[in-house]
Structure formats: C-alpha cells, structure tokens
Tab-separated table of C-alpha atoms in Angstrom:
chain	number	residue	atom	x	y	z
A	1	UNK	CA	-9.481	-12.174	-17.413
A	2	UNK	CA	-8.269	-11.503	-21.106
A	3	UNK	CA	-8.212	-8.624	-23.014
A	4	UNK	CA	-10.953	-9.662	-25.974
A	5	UNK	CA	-13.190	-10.663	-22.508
A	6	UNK	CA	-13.130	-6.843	-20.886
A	7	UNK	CA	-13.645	-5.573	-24.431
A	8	UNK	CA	-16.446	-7.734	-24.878
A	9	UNK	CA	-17.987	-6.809	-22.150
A	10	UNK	CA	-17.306	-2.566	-22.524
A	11	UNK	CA	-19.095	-3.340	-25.949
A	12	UNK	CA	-21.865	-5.146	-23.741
A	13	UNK	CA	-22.375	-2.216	-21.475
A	14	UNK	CA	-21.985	0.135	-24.401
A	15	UNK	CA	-25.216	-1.691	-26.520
A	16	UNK	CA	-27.217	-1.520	-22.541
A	17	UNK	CA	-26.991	2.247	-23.036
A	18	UNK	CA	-27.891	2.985	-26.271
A	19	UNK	CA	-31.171	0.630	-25.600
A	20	UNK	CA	-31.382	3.007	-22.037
A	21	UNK	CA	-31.683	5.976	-24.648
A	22	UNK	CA	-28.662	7.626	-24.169
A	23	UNK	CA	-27.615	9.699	-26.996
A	24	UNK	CA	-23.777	8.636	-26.080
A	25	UNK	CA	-21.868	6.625	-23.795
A	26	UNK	CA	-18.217	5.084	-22.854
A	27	UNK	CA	-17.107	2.334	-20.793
A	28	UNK	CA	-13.585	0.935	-18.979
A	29	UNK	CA	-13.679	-1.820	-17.736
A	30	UNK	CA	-10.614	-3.434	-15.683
A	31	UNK	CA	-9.041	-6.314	-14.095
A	32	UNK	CA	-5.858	-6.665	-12.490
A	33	UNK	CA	-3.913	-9.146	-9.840
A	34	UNK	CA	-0.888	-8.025	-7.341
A	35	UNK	CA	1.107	-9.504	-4.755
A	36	UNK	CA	3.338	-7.172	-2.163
A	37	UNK	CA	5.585	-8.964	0.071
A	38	UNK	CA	7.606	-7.171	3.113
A	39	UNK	CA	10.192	-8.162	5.338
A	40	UNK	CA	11.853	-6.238	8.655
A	41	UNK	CA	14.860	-7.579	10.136
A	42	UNK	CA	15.449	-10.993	8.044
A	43	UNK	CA	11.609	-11.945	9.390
A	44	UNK	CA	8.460	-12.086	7.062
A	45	UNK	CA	6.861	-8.897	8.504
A	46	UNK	CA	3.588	-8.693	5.396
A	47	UNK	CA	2.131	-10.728	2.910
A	48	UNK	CA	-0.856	-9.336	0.514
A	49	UNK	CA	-2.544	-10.472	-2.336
A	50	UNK	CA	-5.152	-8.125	-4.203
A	51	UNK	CA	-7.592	-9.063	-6.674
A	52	UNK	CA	-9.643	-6.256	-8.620
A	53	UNK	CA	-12.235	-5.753	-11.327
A	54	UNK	CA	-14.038	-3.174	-12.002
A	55	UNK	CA	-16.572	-1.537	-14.607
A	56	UNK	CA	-17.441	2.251	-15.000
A	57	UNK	CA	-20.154	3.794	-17.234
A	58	UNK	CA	-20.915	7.128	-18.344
A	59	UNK	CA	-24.225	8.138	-20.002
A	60	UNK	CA	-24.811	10.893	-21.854
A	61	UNK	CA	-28.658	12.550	-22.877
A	62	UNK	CA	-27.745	15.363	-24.937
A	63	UNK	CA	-25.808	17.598	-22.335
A	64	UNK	CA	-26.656	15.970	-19.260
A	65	UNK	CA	-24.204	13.959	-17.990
A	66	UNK	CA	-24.383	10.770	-15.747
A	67	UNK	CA	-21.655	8.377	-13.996
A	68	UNK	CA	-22.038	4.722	-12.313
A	69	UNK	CA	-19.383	2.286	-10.933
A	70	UNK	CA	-19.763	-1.324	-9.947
A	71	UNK	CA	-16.692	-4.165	-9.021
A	72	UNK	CA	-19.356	-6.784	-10.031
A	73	UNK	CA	-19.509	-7.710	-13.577
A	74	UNK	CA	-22.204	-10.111	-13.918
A	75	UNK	CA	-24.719	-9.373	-16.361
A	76	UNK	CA	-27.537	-8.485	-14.035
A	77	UNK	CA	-24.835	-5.765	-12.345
A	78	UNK	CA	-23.808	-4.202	-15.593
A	79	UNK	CA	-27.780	-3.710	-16.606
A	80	UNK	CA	-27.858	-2.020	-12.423
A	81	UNK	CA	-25.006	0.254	-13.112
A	82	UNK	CA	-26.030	1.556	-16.401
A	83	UNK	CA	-29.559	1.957	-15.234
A	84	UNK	CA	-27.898	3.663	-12.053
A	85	UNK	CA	-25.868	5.882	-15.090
A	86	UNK	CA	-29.090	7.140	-16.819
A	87	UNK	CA	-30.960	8.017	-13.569
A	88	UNK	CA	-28.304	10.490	-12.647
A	89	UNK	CA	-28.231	12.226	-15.842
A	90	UNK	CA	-31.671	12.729	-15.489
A	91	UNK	CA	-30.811	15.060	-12.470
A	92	UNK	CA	-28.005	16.965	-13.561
A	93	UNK	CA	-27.351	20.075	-15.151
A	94	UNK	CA	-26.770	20.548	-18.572
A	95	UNK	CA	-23.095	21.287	-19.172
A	96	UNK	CA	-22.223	22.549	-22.811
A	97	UNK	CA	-18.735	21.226	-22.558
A	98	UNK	CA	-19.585	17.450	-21.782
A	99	UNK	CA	-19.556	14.937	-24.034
A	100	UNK	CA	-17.160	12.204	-25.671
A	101	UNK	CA	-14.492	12.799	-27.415
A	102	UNK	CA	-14.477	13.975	-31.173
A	103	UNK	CA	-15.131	11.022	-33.145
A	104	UNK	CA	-12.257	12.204	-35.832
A	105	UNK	CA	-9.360	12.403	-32.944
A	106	UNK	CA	-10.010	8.558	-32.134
A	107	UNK	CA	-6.952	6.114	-32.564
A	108	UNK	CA	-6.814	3.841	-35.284
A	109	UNK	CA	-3.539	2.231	-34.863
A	110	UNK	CA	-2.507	0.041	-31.510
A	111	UNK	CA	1.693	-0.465	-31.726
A	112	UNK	CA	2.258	-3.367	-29.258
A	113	UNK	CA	4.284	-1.059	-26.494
A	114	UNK	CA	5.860	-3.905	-25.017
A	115	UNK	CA	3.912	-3.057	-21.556
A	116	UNK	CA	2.483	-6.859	-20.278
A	117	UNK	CA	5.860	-9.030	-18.277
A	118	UNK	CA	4.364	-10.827	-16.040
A	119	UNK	CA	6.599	-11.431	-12.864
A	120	UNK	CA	6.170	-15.273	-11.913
A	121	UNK	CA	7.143	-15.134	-8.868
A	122	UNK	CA	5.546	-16.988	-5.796
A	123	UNK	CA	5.514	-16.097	-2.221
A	124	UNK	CA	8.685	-17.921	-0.982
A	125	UNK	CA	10.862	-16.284	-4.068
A	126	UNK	CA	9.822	-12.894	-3.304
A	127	UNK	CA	10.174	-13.138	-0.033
A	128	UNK	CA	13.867	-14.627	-0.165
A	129	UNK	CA	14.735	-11.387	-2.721
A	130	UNK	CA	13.311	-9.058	0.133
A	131	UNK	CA	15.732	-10.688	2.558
A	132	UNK	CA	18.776	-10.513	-0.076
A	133	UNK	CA	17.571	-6.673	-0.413
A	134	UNK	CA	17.485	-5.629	3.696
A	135	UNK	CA	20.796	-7.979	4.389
A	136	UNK	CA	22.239	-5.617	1.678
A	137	UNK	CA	21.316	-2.360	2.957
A	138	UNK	CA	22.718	-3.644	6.445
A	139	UNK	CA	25.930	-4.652	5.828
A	140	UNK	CA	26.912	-1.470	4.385
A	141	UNK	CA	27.866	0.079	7.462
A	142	UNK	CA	28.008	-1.042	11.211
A	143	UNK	CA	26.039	2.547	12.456
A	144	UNK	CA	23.011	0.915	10.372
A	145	UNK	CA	20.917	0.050	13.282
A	146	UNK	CA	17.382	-0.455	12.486
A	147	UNK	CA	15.360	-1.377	9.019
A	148	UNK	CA	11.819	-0.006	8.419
A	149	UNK	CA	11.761	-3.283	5.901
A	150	UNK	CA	12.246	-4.066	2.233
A	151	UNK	CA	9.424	-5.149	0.095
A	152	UNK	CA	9.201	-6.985	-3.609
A	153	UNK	CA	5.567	-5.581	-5.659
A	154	UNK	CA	4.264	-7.235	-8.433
A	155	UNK	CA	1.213	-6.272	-10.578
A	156	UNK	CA	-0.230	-7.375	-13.667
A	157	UNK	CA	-3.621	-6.455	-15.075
A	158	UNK	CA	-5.585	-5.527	-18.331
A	159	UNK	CA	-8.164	-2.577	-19.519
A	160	UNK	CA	-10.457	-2.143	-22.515
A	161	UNK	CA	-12.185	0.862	-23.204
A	162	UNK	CA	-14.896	1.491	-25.701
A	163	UNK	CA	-17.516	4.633	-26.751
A	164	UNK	CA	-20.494	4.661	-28.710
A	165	UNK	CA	-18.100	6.248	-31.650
A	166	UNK	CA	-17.309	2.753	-32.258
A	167	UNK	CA	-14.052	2.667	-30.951
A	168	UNK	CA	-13.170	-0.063	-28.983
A	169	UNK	CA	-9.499	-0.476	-27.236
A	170	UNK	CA	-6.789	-2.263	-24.102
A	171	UNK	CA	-3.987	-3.190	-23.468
A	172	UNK	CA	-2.484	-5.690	-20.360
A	173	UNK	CA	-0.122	-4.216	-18.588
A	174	UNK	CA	2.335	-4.429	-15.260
A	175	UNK	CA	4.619	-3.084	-13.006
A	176	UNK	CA	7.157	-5.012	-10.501
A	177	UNK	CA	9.458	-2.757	-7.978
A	178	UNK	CA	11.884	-3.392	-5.102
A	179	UNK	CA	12.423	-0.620	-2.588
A	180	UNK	CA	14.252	-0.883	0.950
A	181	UNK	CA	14.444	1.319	3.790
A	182	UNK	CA	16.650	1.582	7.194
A	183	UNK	CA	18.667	3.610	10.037
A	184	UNK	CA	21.543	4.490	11.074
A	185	UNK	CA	22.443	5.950	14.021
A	186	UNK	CA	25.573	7.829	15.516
A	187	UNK	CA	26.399	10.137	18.530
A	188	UNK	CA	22.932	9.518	19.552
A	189	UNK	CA	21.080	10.734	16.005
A	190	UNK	CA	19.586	8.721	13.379
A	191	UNK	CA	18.581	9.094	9.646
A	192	UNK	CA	16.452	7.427	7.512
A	193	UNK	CA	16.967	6.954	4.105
A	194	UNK	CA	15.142	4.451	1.068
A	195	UNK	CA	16.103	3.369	-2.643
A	196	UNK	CA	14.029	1.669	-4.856
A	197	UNK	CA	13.949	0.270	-8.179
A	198	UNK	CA	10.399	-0.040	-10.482
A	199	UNK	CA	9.952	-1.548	-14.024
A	200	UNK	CA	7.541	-3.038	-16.267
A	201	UNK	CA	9.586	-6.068	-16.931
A	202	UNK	CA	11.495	-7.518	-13.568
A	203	UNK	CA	14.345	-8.143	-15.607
A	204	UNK	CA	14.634	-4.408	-15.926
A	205	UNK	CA	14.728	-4.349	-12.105
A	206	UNK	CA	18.125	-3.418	-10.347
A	207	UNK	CA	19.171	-5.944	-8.026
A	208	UNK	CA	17.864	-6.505	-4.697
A	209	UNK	CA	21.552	-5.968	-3.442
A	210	UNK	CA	21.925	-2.906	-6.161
A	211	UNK	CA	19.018	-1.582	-4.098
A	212	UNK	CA	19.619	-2.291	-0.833
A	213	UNK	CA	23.597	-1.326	-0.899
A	214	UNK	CA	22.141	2.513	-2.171
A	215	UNK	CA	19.387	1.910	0.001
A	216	UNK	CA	22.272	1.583	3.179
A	217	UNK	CA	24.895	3.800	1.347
A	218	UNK	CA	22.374	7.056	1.066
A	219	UNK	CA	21.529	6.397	4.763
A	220	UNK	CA	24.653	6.729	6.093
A	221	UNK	CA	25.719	9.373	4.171
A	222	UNK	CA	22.973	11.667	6.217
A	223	UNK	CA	24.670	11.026	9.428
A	224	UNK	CA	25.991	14.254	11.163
A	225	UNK	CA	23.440	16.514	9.086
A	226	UNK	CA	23.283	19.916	10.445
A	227	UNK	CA	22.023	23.189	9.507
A	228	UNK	CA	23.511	26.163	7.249
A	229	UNK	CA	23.546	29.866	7.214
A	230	UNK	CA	20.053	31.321	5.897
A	231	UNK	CA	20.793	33.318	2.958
A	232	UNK	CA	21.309	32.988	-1.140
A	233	UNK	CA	22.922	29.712	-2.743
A	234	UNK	CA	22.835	27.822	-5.925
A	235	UNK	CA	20.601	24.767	-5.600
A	236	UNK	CA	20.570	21.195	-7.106
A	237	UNK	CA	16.912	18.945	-7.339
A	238	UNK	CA	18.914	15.180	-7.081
A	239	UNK	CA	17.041	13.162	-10.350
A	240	UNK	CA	14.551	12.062	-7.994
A	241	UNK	CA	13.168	15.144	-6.794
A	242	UNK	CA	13.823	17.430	-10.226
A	243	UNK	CA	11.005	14.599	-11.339
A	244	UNK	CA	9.166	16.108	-9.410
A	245	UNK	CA	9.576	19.963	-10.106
A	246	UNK	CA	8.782	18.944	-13.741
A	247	UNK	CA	5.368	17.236	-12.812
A	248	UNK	CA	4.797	20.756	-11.267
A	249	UNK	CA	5.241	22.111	-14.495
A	250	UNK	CA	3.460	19.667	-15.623
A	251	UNK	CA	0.541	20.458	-13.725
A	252	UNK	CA	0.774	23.857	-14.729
A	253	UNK	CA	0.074	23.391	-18.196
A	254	UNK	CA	-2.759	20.560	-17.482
A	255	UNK	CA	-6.131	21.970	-18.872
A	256	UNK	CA	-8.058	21.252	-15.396
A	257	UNK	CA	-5.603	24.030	-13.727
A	258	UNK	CA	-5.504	26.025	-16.864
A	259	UNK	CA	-9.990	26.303	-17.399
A	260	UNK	CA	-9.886	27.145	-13.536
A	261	UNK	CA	-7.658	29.503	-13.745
A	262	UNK	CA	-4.997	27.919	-11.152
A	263	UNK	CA	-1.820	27.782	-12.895
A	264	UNK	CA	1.408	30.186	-12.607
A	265	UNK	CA	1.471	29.550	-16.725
A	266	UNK	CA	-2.009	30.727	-17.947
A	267	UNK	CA	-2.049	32.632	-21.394
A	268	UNK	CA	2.190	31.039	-21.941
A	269	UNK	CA	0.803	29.204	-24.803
A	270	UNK	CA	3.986	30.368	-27.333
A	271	UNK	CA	6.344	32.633	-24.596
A	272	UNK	CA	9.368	32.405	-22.805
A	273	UNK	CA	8.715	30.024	-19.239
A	274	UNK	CA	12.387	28.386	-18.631
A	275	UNK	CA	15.904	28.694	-19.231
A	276	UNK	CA	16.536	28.108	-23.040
A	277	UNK	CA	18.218	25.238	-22.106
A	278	UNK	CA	15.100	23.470	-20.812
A	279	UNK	CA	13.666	20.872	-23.880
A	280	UNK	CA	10.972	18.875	-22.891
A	281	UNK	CA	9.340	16.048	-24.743
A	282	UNK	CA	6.395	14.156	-24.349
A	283	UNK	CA	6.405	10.297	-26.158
A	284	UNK	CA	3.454	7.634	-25.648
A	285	UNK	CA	5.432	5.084	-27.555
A	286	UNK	CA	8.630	4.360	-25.531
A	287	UNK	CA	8.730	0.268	-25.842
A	288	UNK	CA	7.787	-0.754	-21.672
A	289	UNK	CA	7.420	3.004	-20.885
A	290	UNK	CA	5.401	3.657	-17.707
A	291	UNK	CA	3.566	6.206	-19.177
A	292	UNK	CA	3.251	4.472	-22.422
A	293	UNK	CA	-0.054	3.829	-24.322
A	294	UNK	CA	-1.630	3.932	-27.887
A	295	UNK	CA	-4.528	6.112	-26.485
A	296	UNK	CA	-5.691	8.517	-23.635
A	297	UNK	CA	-8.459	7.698	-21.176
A	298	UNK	CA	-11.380	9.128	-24.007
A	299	UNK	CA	-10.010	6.978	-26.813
A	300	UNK	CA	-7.950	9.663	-28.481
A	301	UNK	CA	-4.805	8.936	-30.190
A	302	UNK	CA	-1.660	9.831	-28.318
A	303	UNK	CA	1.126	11.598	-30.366
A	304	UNK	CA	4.705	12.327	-30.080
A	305	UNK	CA	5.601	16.081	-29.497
A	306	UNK	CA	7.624	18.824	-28.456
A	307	UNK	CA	6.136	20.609	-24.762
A	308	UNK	CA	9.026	22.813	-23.988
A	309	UNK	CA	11.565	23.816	-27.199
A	310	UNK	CA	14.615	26.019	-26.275
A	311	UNK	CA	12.300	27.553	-22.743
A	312	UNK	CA	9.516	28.653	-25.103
A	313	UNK	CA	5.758	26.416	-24.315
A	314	UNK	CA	4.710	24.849	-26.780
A	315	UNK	CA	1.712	22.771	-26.166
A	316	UNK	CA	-0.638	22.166	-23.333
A	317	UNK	CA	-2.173	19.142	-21.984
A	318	UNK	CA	-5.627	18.553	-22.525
A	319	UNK	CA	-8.501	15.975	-22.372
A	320	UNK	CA	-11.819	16.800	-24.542
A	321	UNK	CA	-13.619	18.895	-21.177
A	322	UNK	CA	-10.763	21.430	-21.000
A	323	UNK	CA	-9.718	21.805	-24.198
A	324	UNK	CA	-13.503	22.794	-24.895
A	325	UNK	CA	-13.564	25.029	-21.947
A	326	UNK	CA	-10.571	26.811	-23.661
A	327	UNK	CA	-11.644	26.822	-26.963
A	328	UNK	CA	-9.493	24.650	-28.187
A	329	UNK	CA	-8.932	20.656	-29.390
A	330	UNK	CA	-7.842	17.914	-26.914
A	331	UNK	CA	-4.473	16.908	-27.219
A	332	UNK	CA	-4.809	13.165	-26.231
A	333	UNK	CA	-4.028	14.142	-22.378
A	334	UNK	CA	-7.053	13.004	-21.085
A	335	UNK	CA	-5.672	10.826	-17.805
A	336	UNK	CA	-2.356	12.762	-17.911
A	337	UNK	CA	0.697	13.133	-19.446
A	338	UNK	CA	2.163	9.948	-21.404
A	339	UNK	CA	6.052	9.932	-20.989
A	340	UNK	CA	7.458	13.210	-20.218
A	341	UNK	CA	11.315	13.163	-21.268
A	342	UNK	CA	13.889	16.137	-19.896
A	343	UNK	CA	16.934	16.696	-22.827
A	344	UNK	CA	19.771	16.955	-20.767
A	345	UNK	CA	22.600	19.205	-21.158
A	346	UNK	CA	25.232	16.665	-20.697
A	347	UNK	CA	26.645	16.886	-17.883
A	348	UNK	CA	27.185	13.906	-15.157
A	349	UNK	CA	26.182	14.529	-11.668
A	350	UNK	CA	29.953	15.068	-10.806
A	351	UNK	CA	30.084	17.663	-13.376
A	352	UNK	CA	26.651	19.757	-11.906
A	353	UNK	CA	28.463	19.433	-8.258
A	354	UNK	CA	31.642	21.224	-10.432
A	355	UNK	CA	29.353	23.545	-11.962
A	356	UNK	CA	27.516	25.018	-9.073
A	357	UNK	CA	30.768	25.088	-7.025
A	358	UNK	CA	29.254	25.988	-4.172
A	359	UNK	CA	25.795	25.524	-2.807
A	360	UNK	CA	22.987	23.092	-1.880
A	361	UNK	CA	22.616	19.296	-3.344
A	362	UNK	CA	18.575	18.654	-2.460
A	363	UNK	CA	18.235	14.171	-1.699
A	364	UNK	CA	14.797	14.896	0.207
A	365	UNK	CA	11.627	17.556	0.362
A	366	UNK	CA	9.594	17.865	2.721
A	367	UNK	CA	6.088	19.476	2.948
A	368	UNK	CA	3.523	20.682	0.384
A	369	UNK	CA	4.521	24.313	-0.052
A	370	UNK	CA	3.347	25.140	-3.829
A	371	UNK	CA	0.821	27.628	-4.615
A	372	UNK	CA	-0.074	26.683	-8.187
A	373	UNK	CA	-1.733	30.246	-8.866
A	374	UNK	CA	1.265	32.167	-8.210
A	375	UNK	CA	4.148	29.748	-8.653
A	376	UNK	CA	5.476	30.352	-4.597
A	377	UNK	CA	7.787	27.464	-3.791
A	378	UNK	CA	8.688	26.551	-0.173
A	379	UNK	CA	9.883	22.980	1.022
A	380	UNK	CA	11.155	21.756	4.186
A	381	UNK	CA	14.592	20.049	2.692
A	382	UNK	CA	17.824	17.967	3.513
A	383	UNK	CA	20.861	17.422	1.603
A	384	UNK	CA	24.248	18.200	1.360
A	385	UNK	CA	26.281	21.487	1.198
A	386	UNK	CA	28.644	21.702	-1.288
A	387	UNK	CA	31.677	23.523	-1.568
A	388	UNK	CA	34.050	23.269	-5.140
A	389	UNK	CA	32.496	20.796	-6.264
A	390	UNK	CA	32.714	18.235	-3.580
A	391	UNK	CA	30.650	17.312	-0.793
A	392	UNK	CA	31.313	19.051	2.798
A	393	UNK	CA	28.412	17.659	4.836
A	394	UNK	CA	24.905	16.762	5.133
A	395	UNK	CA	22.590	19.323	5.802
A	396	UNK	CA	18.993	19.160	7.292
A	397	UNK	CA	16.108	21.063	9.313
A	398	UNK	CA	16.336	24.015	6.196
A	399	UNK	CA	13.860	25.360	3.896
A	400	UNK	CA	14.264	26.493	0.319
A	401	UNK	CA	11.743	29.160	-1.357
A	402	UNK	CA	11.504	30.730	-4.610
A	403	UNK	CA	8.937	31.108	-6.819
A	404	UNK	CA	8.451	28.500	-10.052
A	405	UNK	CA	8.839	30.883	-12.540
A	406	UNK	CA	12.054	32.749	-11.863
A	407	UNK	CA	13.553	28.946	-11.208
A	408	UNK	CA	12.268	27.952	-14.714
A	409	UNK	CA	13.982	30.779	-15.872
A	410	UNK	CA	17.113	29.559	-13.581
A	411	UNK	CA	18.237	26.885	-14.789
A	412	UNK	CA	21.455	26.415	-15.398
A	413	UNK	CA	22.215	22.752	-16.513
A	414	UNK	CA	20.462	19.144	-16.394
A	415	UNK	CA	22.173	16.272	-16.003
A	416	UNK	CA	21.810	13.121	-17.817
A	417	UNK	CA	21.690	10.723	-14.474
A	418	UNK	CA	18.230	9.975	-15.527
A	419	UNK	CA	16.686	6.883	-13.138
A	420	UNK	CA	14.056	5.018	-14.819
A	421	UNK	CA	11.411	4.929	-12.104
A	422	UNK	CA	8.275	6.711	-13.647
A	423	UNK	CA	6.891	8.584	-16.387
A	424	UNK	CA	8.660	11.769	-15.786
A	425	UNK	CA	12.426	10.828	-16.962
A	426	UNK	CA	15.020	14.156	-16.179
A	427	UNK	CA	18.282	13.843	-14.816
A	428	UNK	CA	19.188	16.010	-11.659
A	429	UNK	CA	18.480	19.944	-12.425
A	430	UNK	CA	20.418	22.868	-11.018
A	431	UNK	CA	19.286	25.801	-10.277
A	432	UNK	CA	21.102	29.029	-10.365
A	433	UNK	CA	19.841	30.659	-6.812
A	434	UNK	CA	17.475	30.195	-4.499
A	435	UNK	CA	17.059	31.437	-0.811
A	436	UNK	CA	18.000	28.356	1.792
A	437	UNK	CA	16.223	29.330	5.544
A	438	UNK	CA	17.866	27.943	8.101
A	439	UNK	CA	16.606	26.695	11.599
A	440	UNK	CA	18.864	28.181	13.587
C-alpha cells in the first residue's frame, strides 16, 4: 500500500469518530513487508516472509480516554474498531493530562529524509550473500568450529498518521541488515562471538565478507578468556555497548521515568550530570538516519537541539502526557528519542587503549543490573585486560558495578569509532574507574 492510501484512510477513521461524538481523536495506520533469510553451515537453515497492516484509534470525550486496534482495514472493520474506541472511553476515568497534542506544536514542514531504499532482493540472492557472509567468518581461523548461522533482513513499509487538529502525515521507510555468528573452540573451551551491519539503504551495508571476517576475527580473539583480580580499574564501553550506557541516560531523562519518579536524574533540568567533556545532540533530520523523522508519534514537529552541553542537561524528552504531568510543553519525544549523536573527543580506539593504560576493554554485558531510581550499575561482562595500551588477554566470568552518576561524572574521553547501527551514534567511552568483581 502507498502512502496517500494509509493517509486516506487515517482521515477515514478520523471523520468515523467525530460522527461517534468524540470531542478528539488520532489515528496510525501502517503497512509494511519483510523477508529474513538464515543459513548454518553453507545449508539454507530459515526462510520468512511477513506481511503486516495495521490501524489504531484513539477516542477522546472530553477527558476520558479510549484505545482500539484492528490488522483488518476494510471499511466495515475500521467503523468496529472505532466503535470498539468510544465504548471504552465510556468506562474510563477521567485523566486531566490526556488529550492530543497542542494544536500550535504540530509540524508544518515534511523534508524528504531520504528514509524509503527498497532492497530488491529475492530469495536465492539473499540467501547466496548469507553463505558469502558464514564462509567468511569461517575461514578466518581453523579453531572456528561451529556457526550459529548468518542471516540477510530486509524491510520496507509506510505510516500515516492524522488527528482531528487537521494534521495529517507518513513517510515509507526501511531497514536491511546482515549479521553472522560462530565458535571457536581451543583446549577444550569455546566462545561465541557476532558482527553485524544495519542500514536504511543496502548499499550502506558493509559487506557480507566485511561482516563475517569481524564476525570470525572477534570470535577468536575471546579464546583463552580468563578471569582478573577483583578490585579498582579504569574501564572502556567498546562503541557498541557505550550505545547503550547513553540510551540509559537516555531513559533517564524520558518524561515516563521522570512523572513517575524513576530516574537517577529527576530535578537535573540545568545542573552538572557528566564529565564536561560529554556533548550530546539530538537531530531528527540526518538524511537515512534510523531515528530520523519530520514528526513524533502525536504529530509534533521534531527539532534539532542540544541534550547534554559541556556535562550540564539541557533538555528532557517528552511526549504531550508527561510533559503535562510536569508542567511543562512536549518536546516532540513522543515515541522516543530521534537521533541521539555523542561529540567525541577525538581520539581513535588505539588512542583510548593508550589513554587508560591499564584496565578493562568491555566487547560484551551481560545481565540487567540497572536500578533506574538510584543509578546502581552491575553487569555480568567479558573483554579484554589491558595493560599500556595494548591488549594482554581476554577476560570473562567478571562483573563491573558503579553507580550511573559518578560514571557520568567519569568520563574521561570518547572516541570517534562511531558504527552506524542505530539511533544512538557514540564512539567507544572510557571511564575513569570502576570496581571489576571477579569469579574467583
């Protein structure tokens, strides 16, 4: 289905509430295609094909709030759902913070973000790429003894969204990736290890033997992990993971977290949270971005700004609910954060290894160990241990602890081996000291 289609019909289900009564009302409605090919071992090992669509209402009578759901979008459905909509506002609660959007915050301008590239590819092709991508991965290295598979993902799809402000709005959009996975073995151990490569245009893709050769390399670099001593080191997030200590962050300063009070950063709004050196940006407009978009999930417009300058917070993230609960004005963050961009400090991943001289290089976390209210951090991790600069061995069965805001306020450098994956882009991240628990 096309664009101008989904829009017509949001606009459809739109005009079925207001004749339902409903004082206001918004409506997505989606369709999207995908097609996931695996292989293990040189041998076809999955093929899958998905096909959704999908419509979802919400009704509003004054305060009272109501919310349907249907993958059927024939006319007599859409009348069911929106019917469905009204009846369970009827039953609800009044909530003083519901509601659309403010009509003033809507966009008005739609840049083409370069976010549609289809991926023609068909079965056979993807298949043969998935092949190139294991055989890869297992010729690296003769210890490389097993493959959990290598897989080729394509997806392309389109949204519109509309509210009885008027506003009416989608985009199509994909995303294509190539990961691989295998084992190696040695004196009776084995490791595990994965790369993978995503983009909105394949062409952006690294190439299935890019990905499989780090894919192999990585693994076998994990052979003869062992422990260290339990005590007080420096510690470097690899890019992949520091991506991930910045979503908690991000989290942090998310208005759900914030209105509940569960978030180590209420009332920062202004202070000190991080290491001067920490500059974060958030921009909805990076051409094929994977966070990219004209306009958040209410209709409002998305802007370009400045979350973290020199440590000090200086926005939060917040959709129209939260930012009421807090008393203050949505910041085009309903449905998350669009593009979240780490400044680095210059340095290459050779030159953080140089840096920290000696201490812990993080490749892999394990675990859930965050307590958003306070900010207590403790992962199961694997890695390496450094020692000037370089590399001694692999290290694994440890745990690292610390709480988020002292390692805000610890860090010493980011580097700028940024890997284009997702919609949090930061280079690796080192942090001054941290307390590493052994095993043993």
């Amino acid at each position: 289905m096309q664009s101008d289609q989904l829009q017509q019909i949001a606009q459809d289900i739109i005009q079925l509430t207001r004749k339902a009564g409903a004082s206001s009302a918004e409506a997505e409605v989606s369709f999207g295609t995908g097609q996931n090919v695996s292989v293990r071992q040189g041998e076809t090992e999955n093929i899958e094909y998905n096909r959704d669509k999908g419509c979802s209402v919400t009704v509003y009578f004054g305060q009272r709030k109501g919310y349907a759901s249907t993958s059927d979008l024939s006319p007599q459905a859409l009348k069911d759902t929106v019917e469905a909509a009204c009846n369970i506002a009827k039953y609800t609660a009044q909530d003083p913070f519901c509601g659309l959007a403010d009509a003033d915050l809507m966009a008005t301008e739609f840049p083409d973000l370069s976010l549609h590239h289809p991926w023609q590819i068909d079965v056979d092709a993807a298949l043969a790429l998935a092949k190139r991508c294991e055989a890869a991965a297992l010729a690296v290295d003769t210890r490389i003894s097993n493959s959990e598979g290598a897989s080729i993902y394509s997806q392309s799809g389109a949204f519109a969204y509309a509210n009885s402000h008027g506003f009416i709005g989608g985009y199509p959009s994909s995303r294509h990736s190539i990961s691989c996975s295998v084992i190696a073995e040695a004196d009776g151990l084995m490791q595990r290890d994965y790369w993978y490569s995503s983009a909105r245009d394949a062409h952006d893709l690294a190439t299935p033997e890019q990905v499989g050769q780090t894919a192999g390399s990585r693994t076998v670099k994990r052979l003869g992990a062992r422990p260290i001593k339990t005590g007080q080191y420096p510690v470097l997030f690899e890019a992949p993971l520091a991506s991930g200590l910045i979503g908690t962050l991000i989290s942090a300063i998310s208005g759900g977290n914030l209105y509940r009070k569960s978030s180590f950063l209420l009332d920062s709004l202004g202070q000190p949270i991080a290491s001067p050196l920490l500059q974060i940006d958030e921009n909805p407009f990076v051409l094929k971005g994977a966070g990219s978009s004209a306009f958040d999930s209410e209709g409002v417009a998305c802007r370009p700004r400045t979350l973290v300058e020199n440590g000090v917070l200086q926005g939060y993230l917040l959709g129209s609910y939260s930012a009421r609960k807090l008393g203050m004005q949505s910041t085009g963050n309903a449905g998350g954060a669009h593009n979240i961009m780490v400044r680095s400090t210059g340095h290459s991943l050779e030159q953080l290894l140089h840096t920290m001289g000696t201490g812990l290089l993080v490749t892999e976390l394990l675990g859930h160990g965050m307590n958003m209210v306070t900010g207590d951090y403790s992962r199961g991790a694997a890695g390496y241990w450094i020692e000037n600069g370089q590399i001694v061995h692999p290290v694994e069965e440890i745990t690292i602890a610390g709480n988020m805001k002292d390692m805000l306020k610890s860090i010493v450098a980011i580097g700028n081996d940024t890997i284009p994956n997702s919609s949090r882009l930061t280079g690796s991240i080192l942090i001054e000291r941290m307390t590493i628990a052994s095993a043993e």
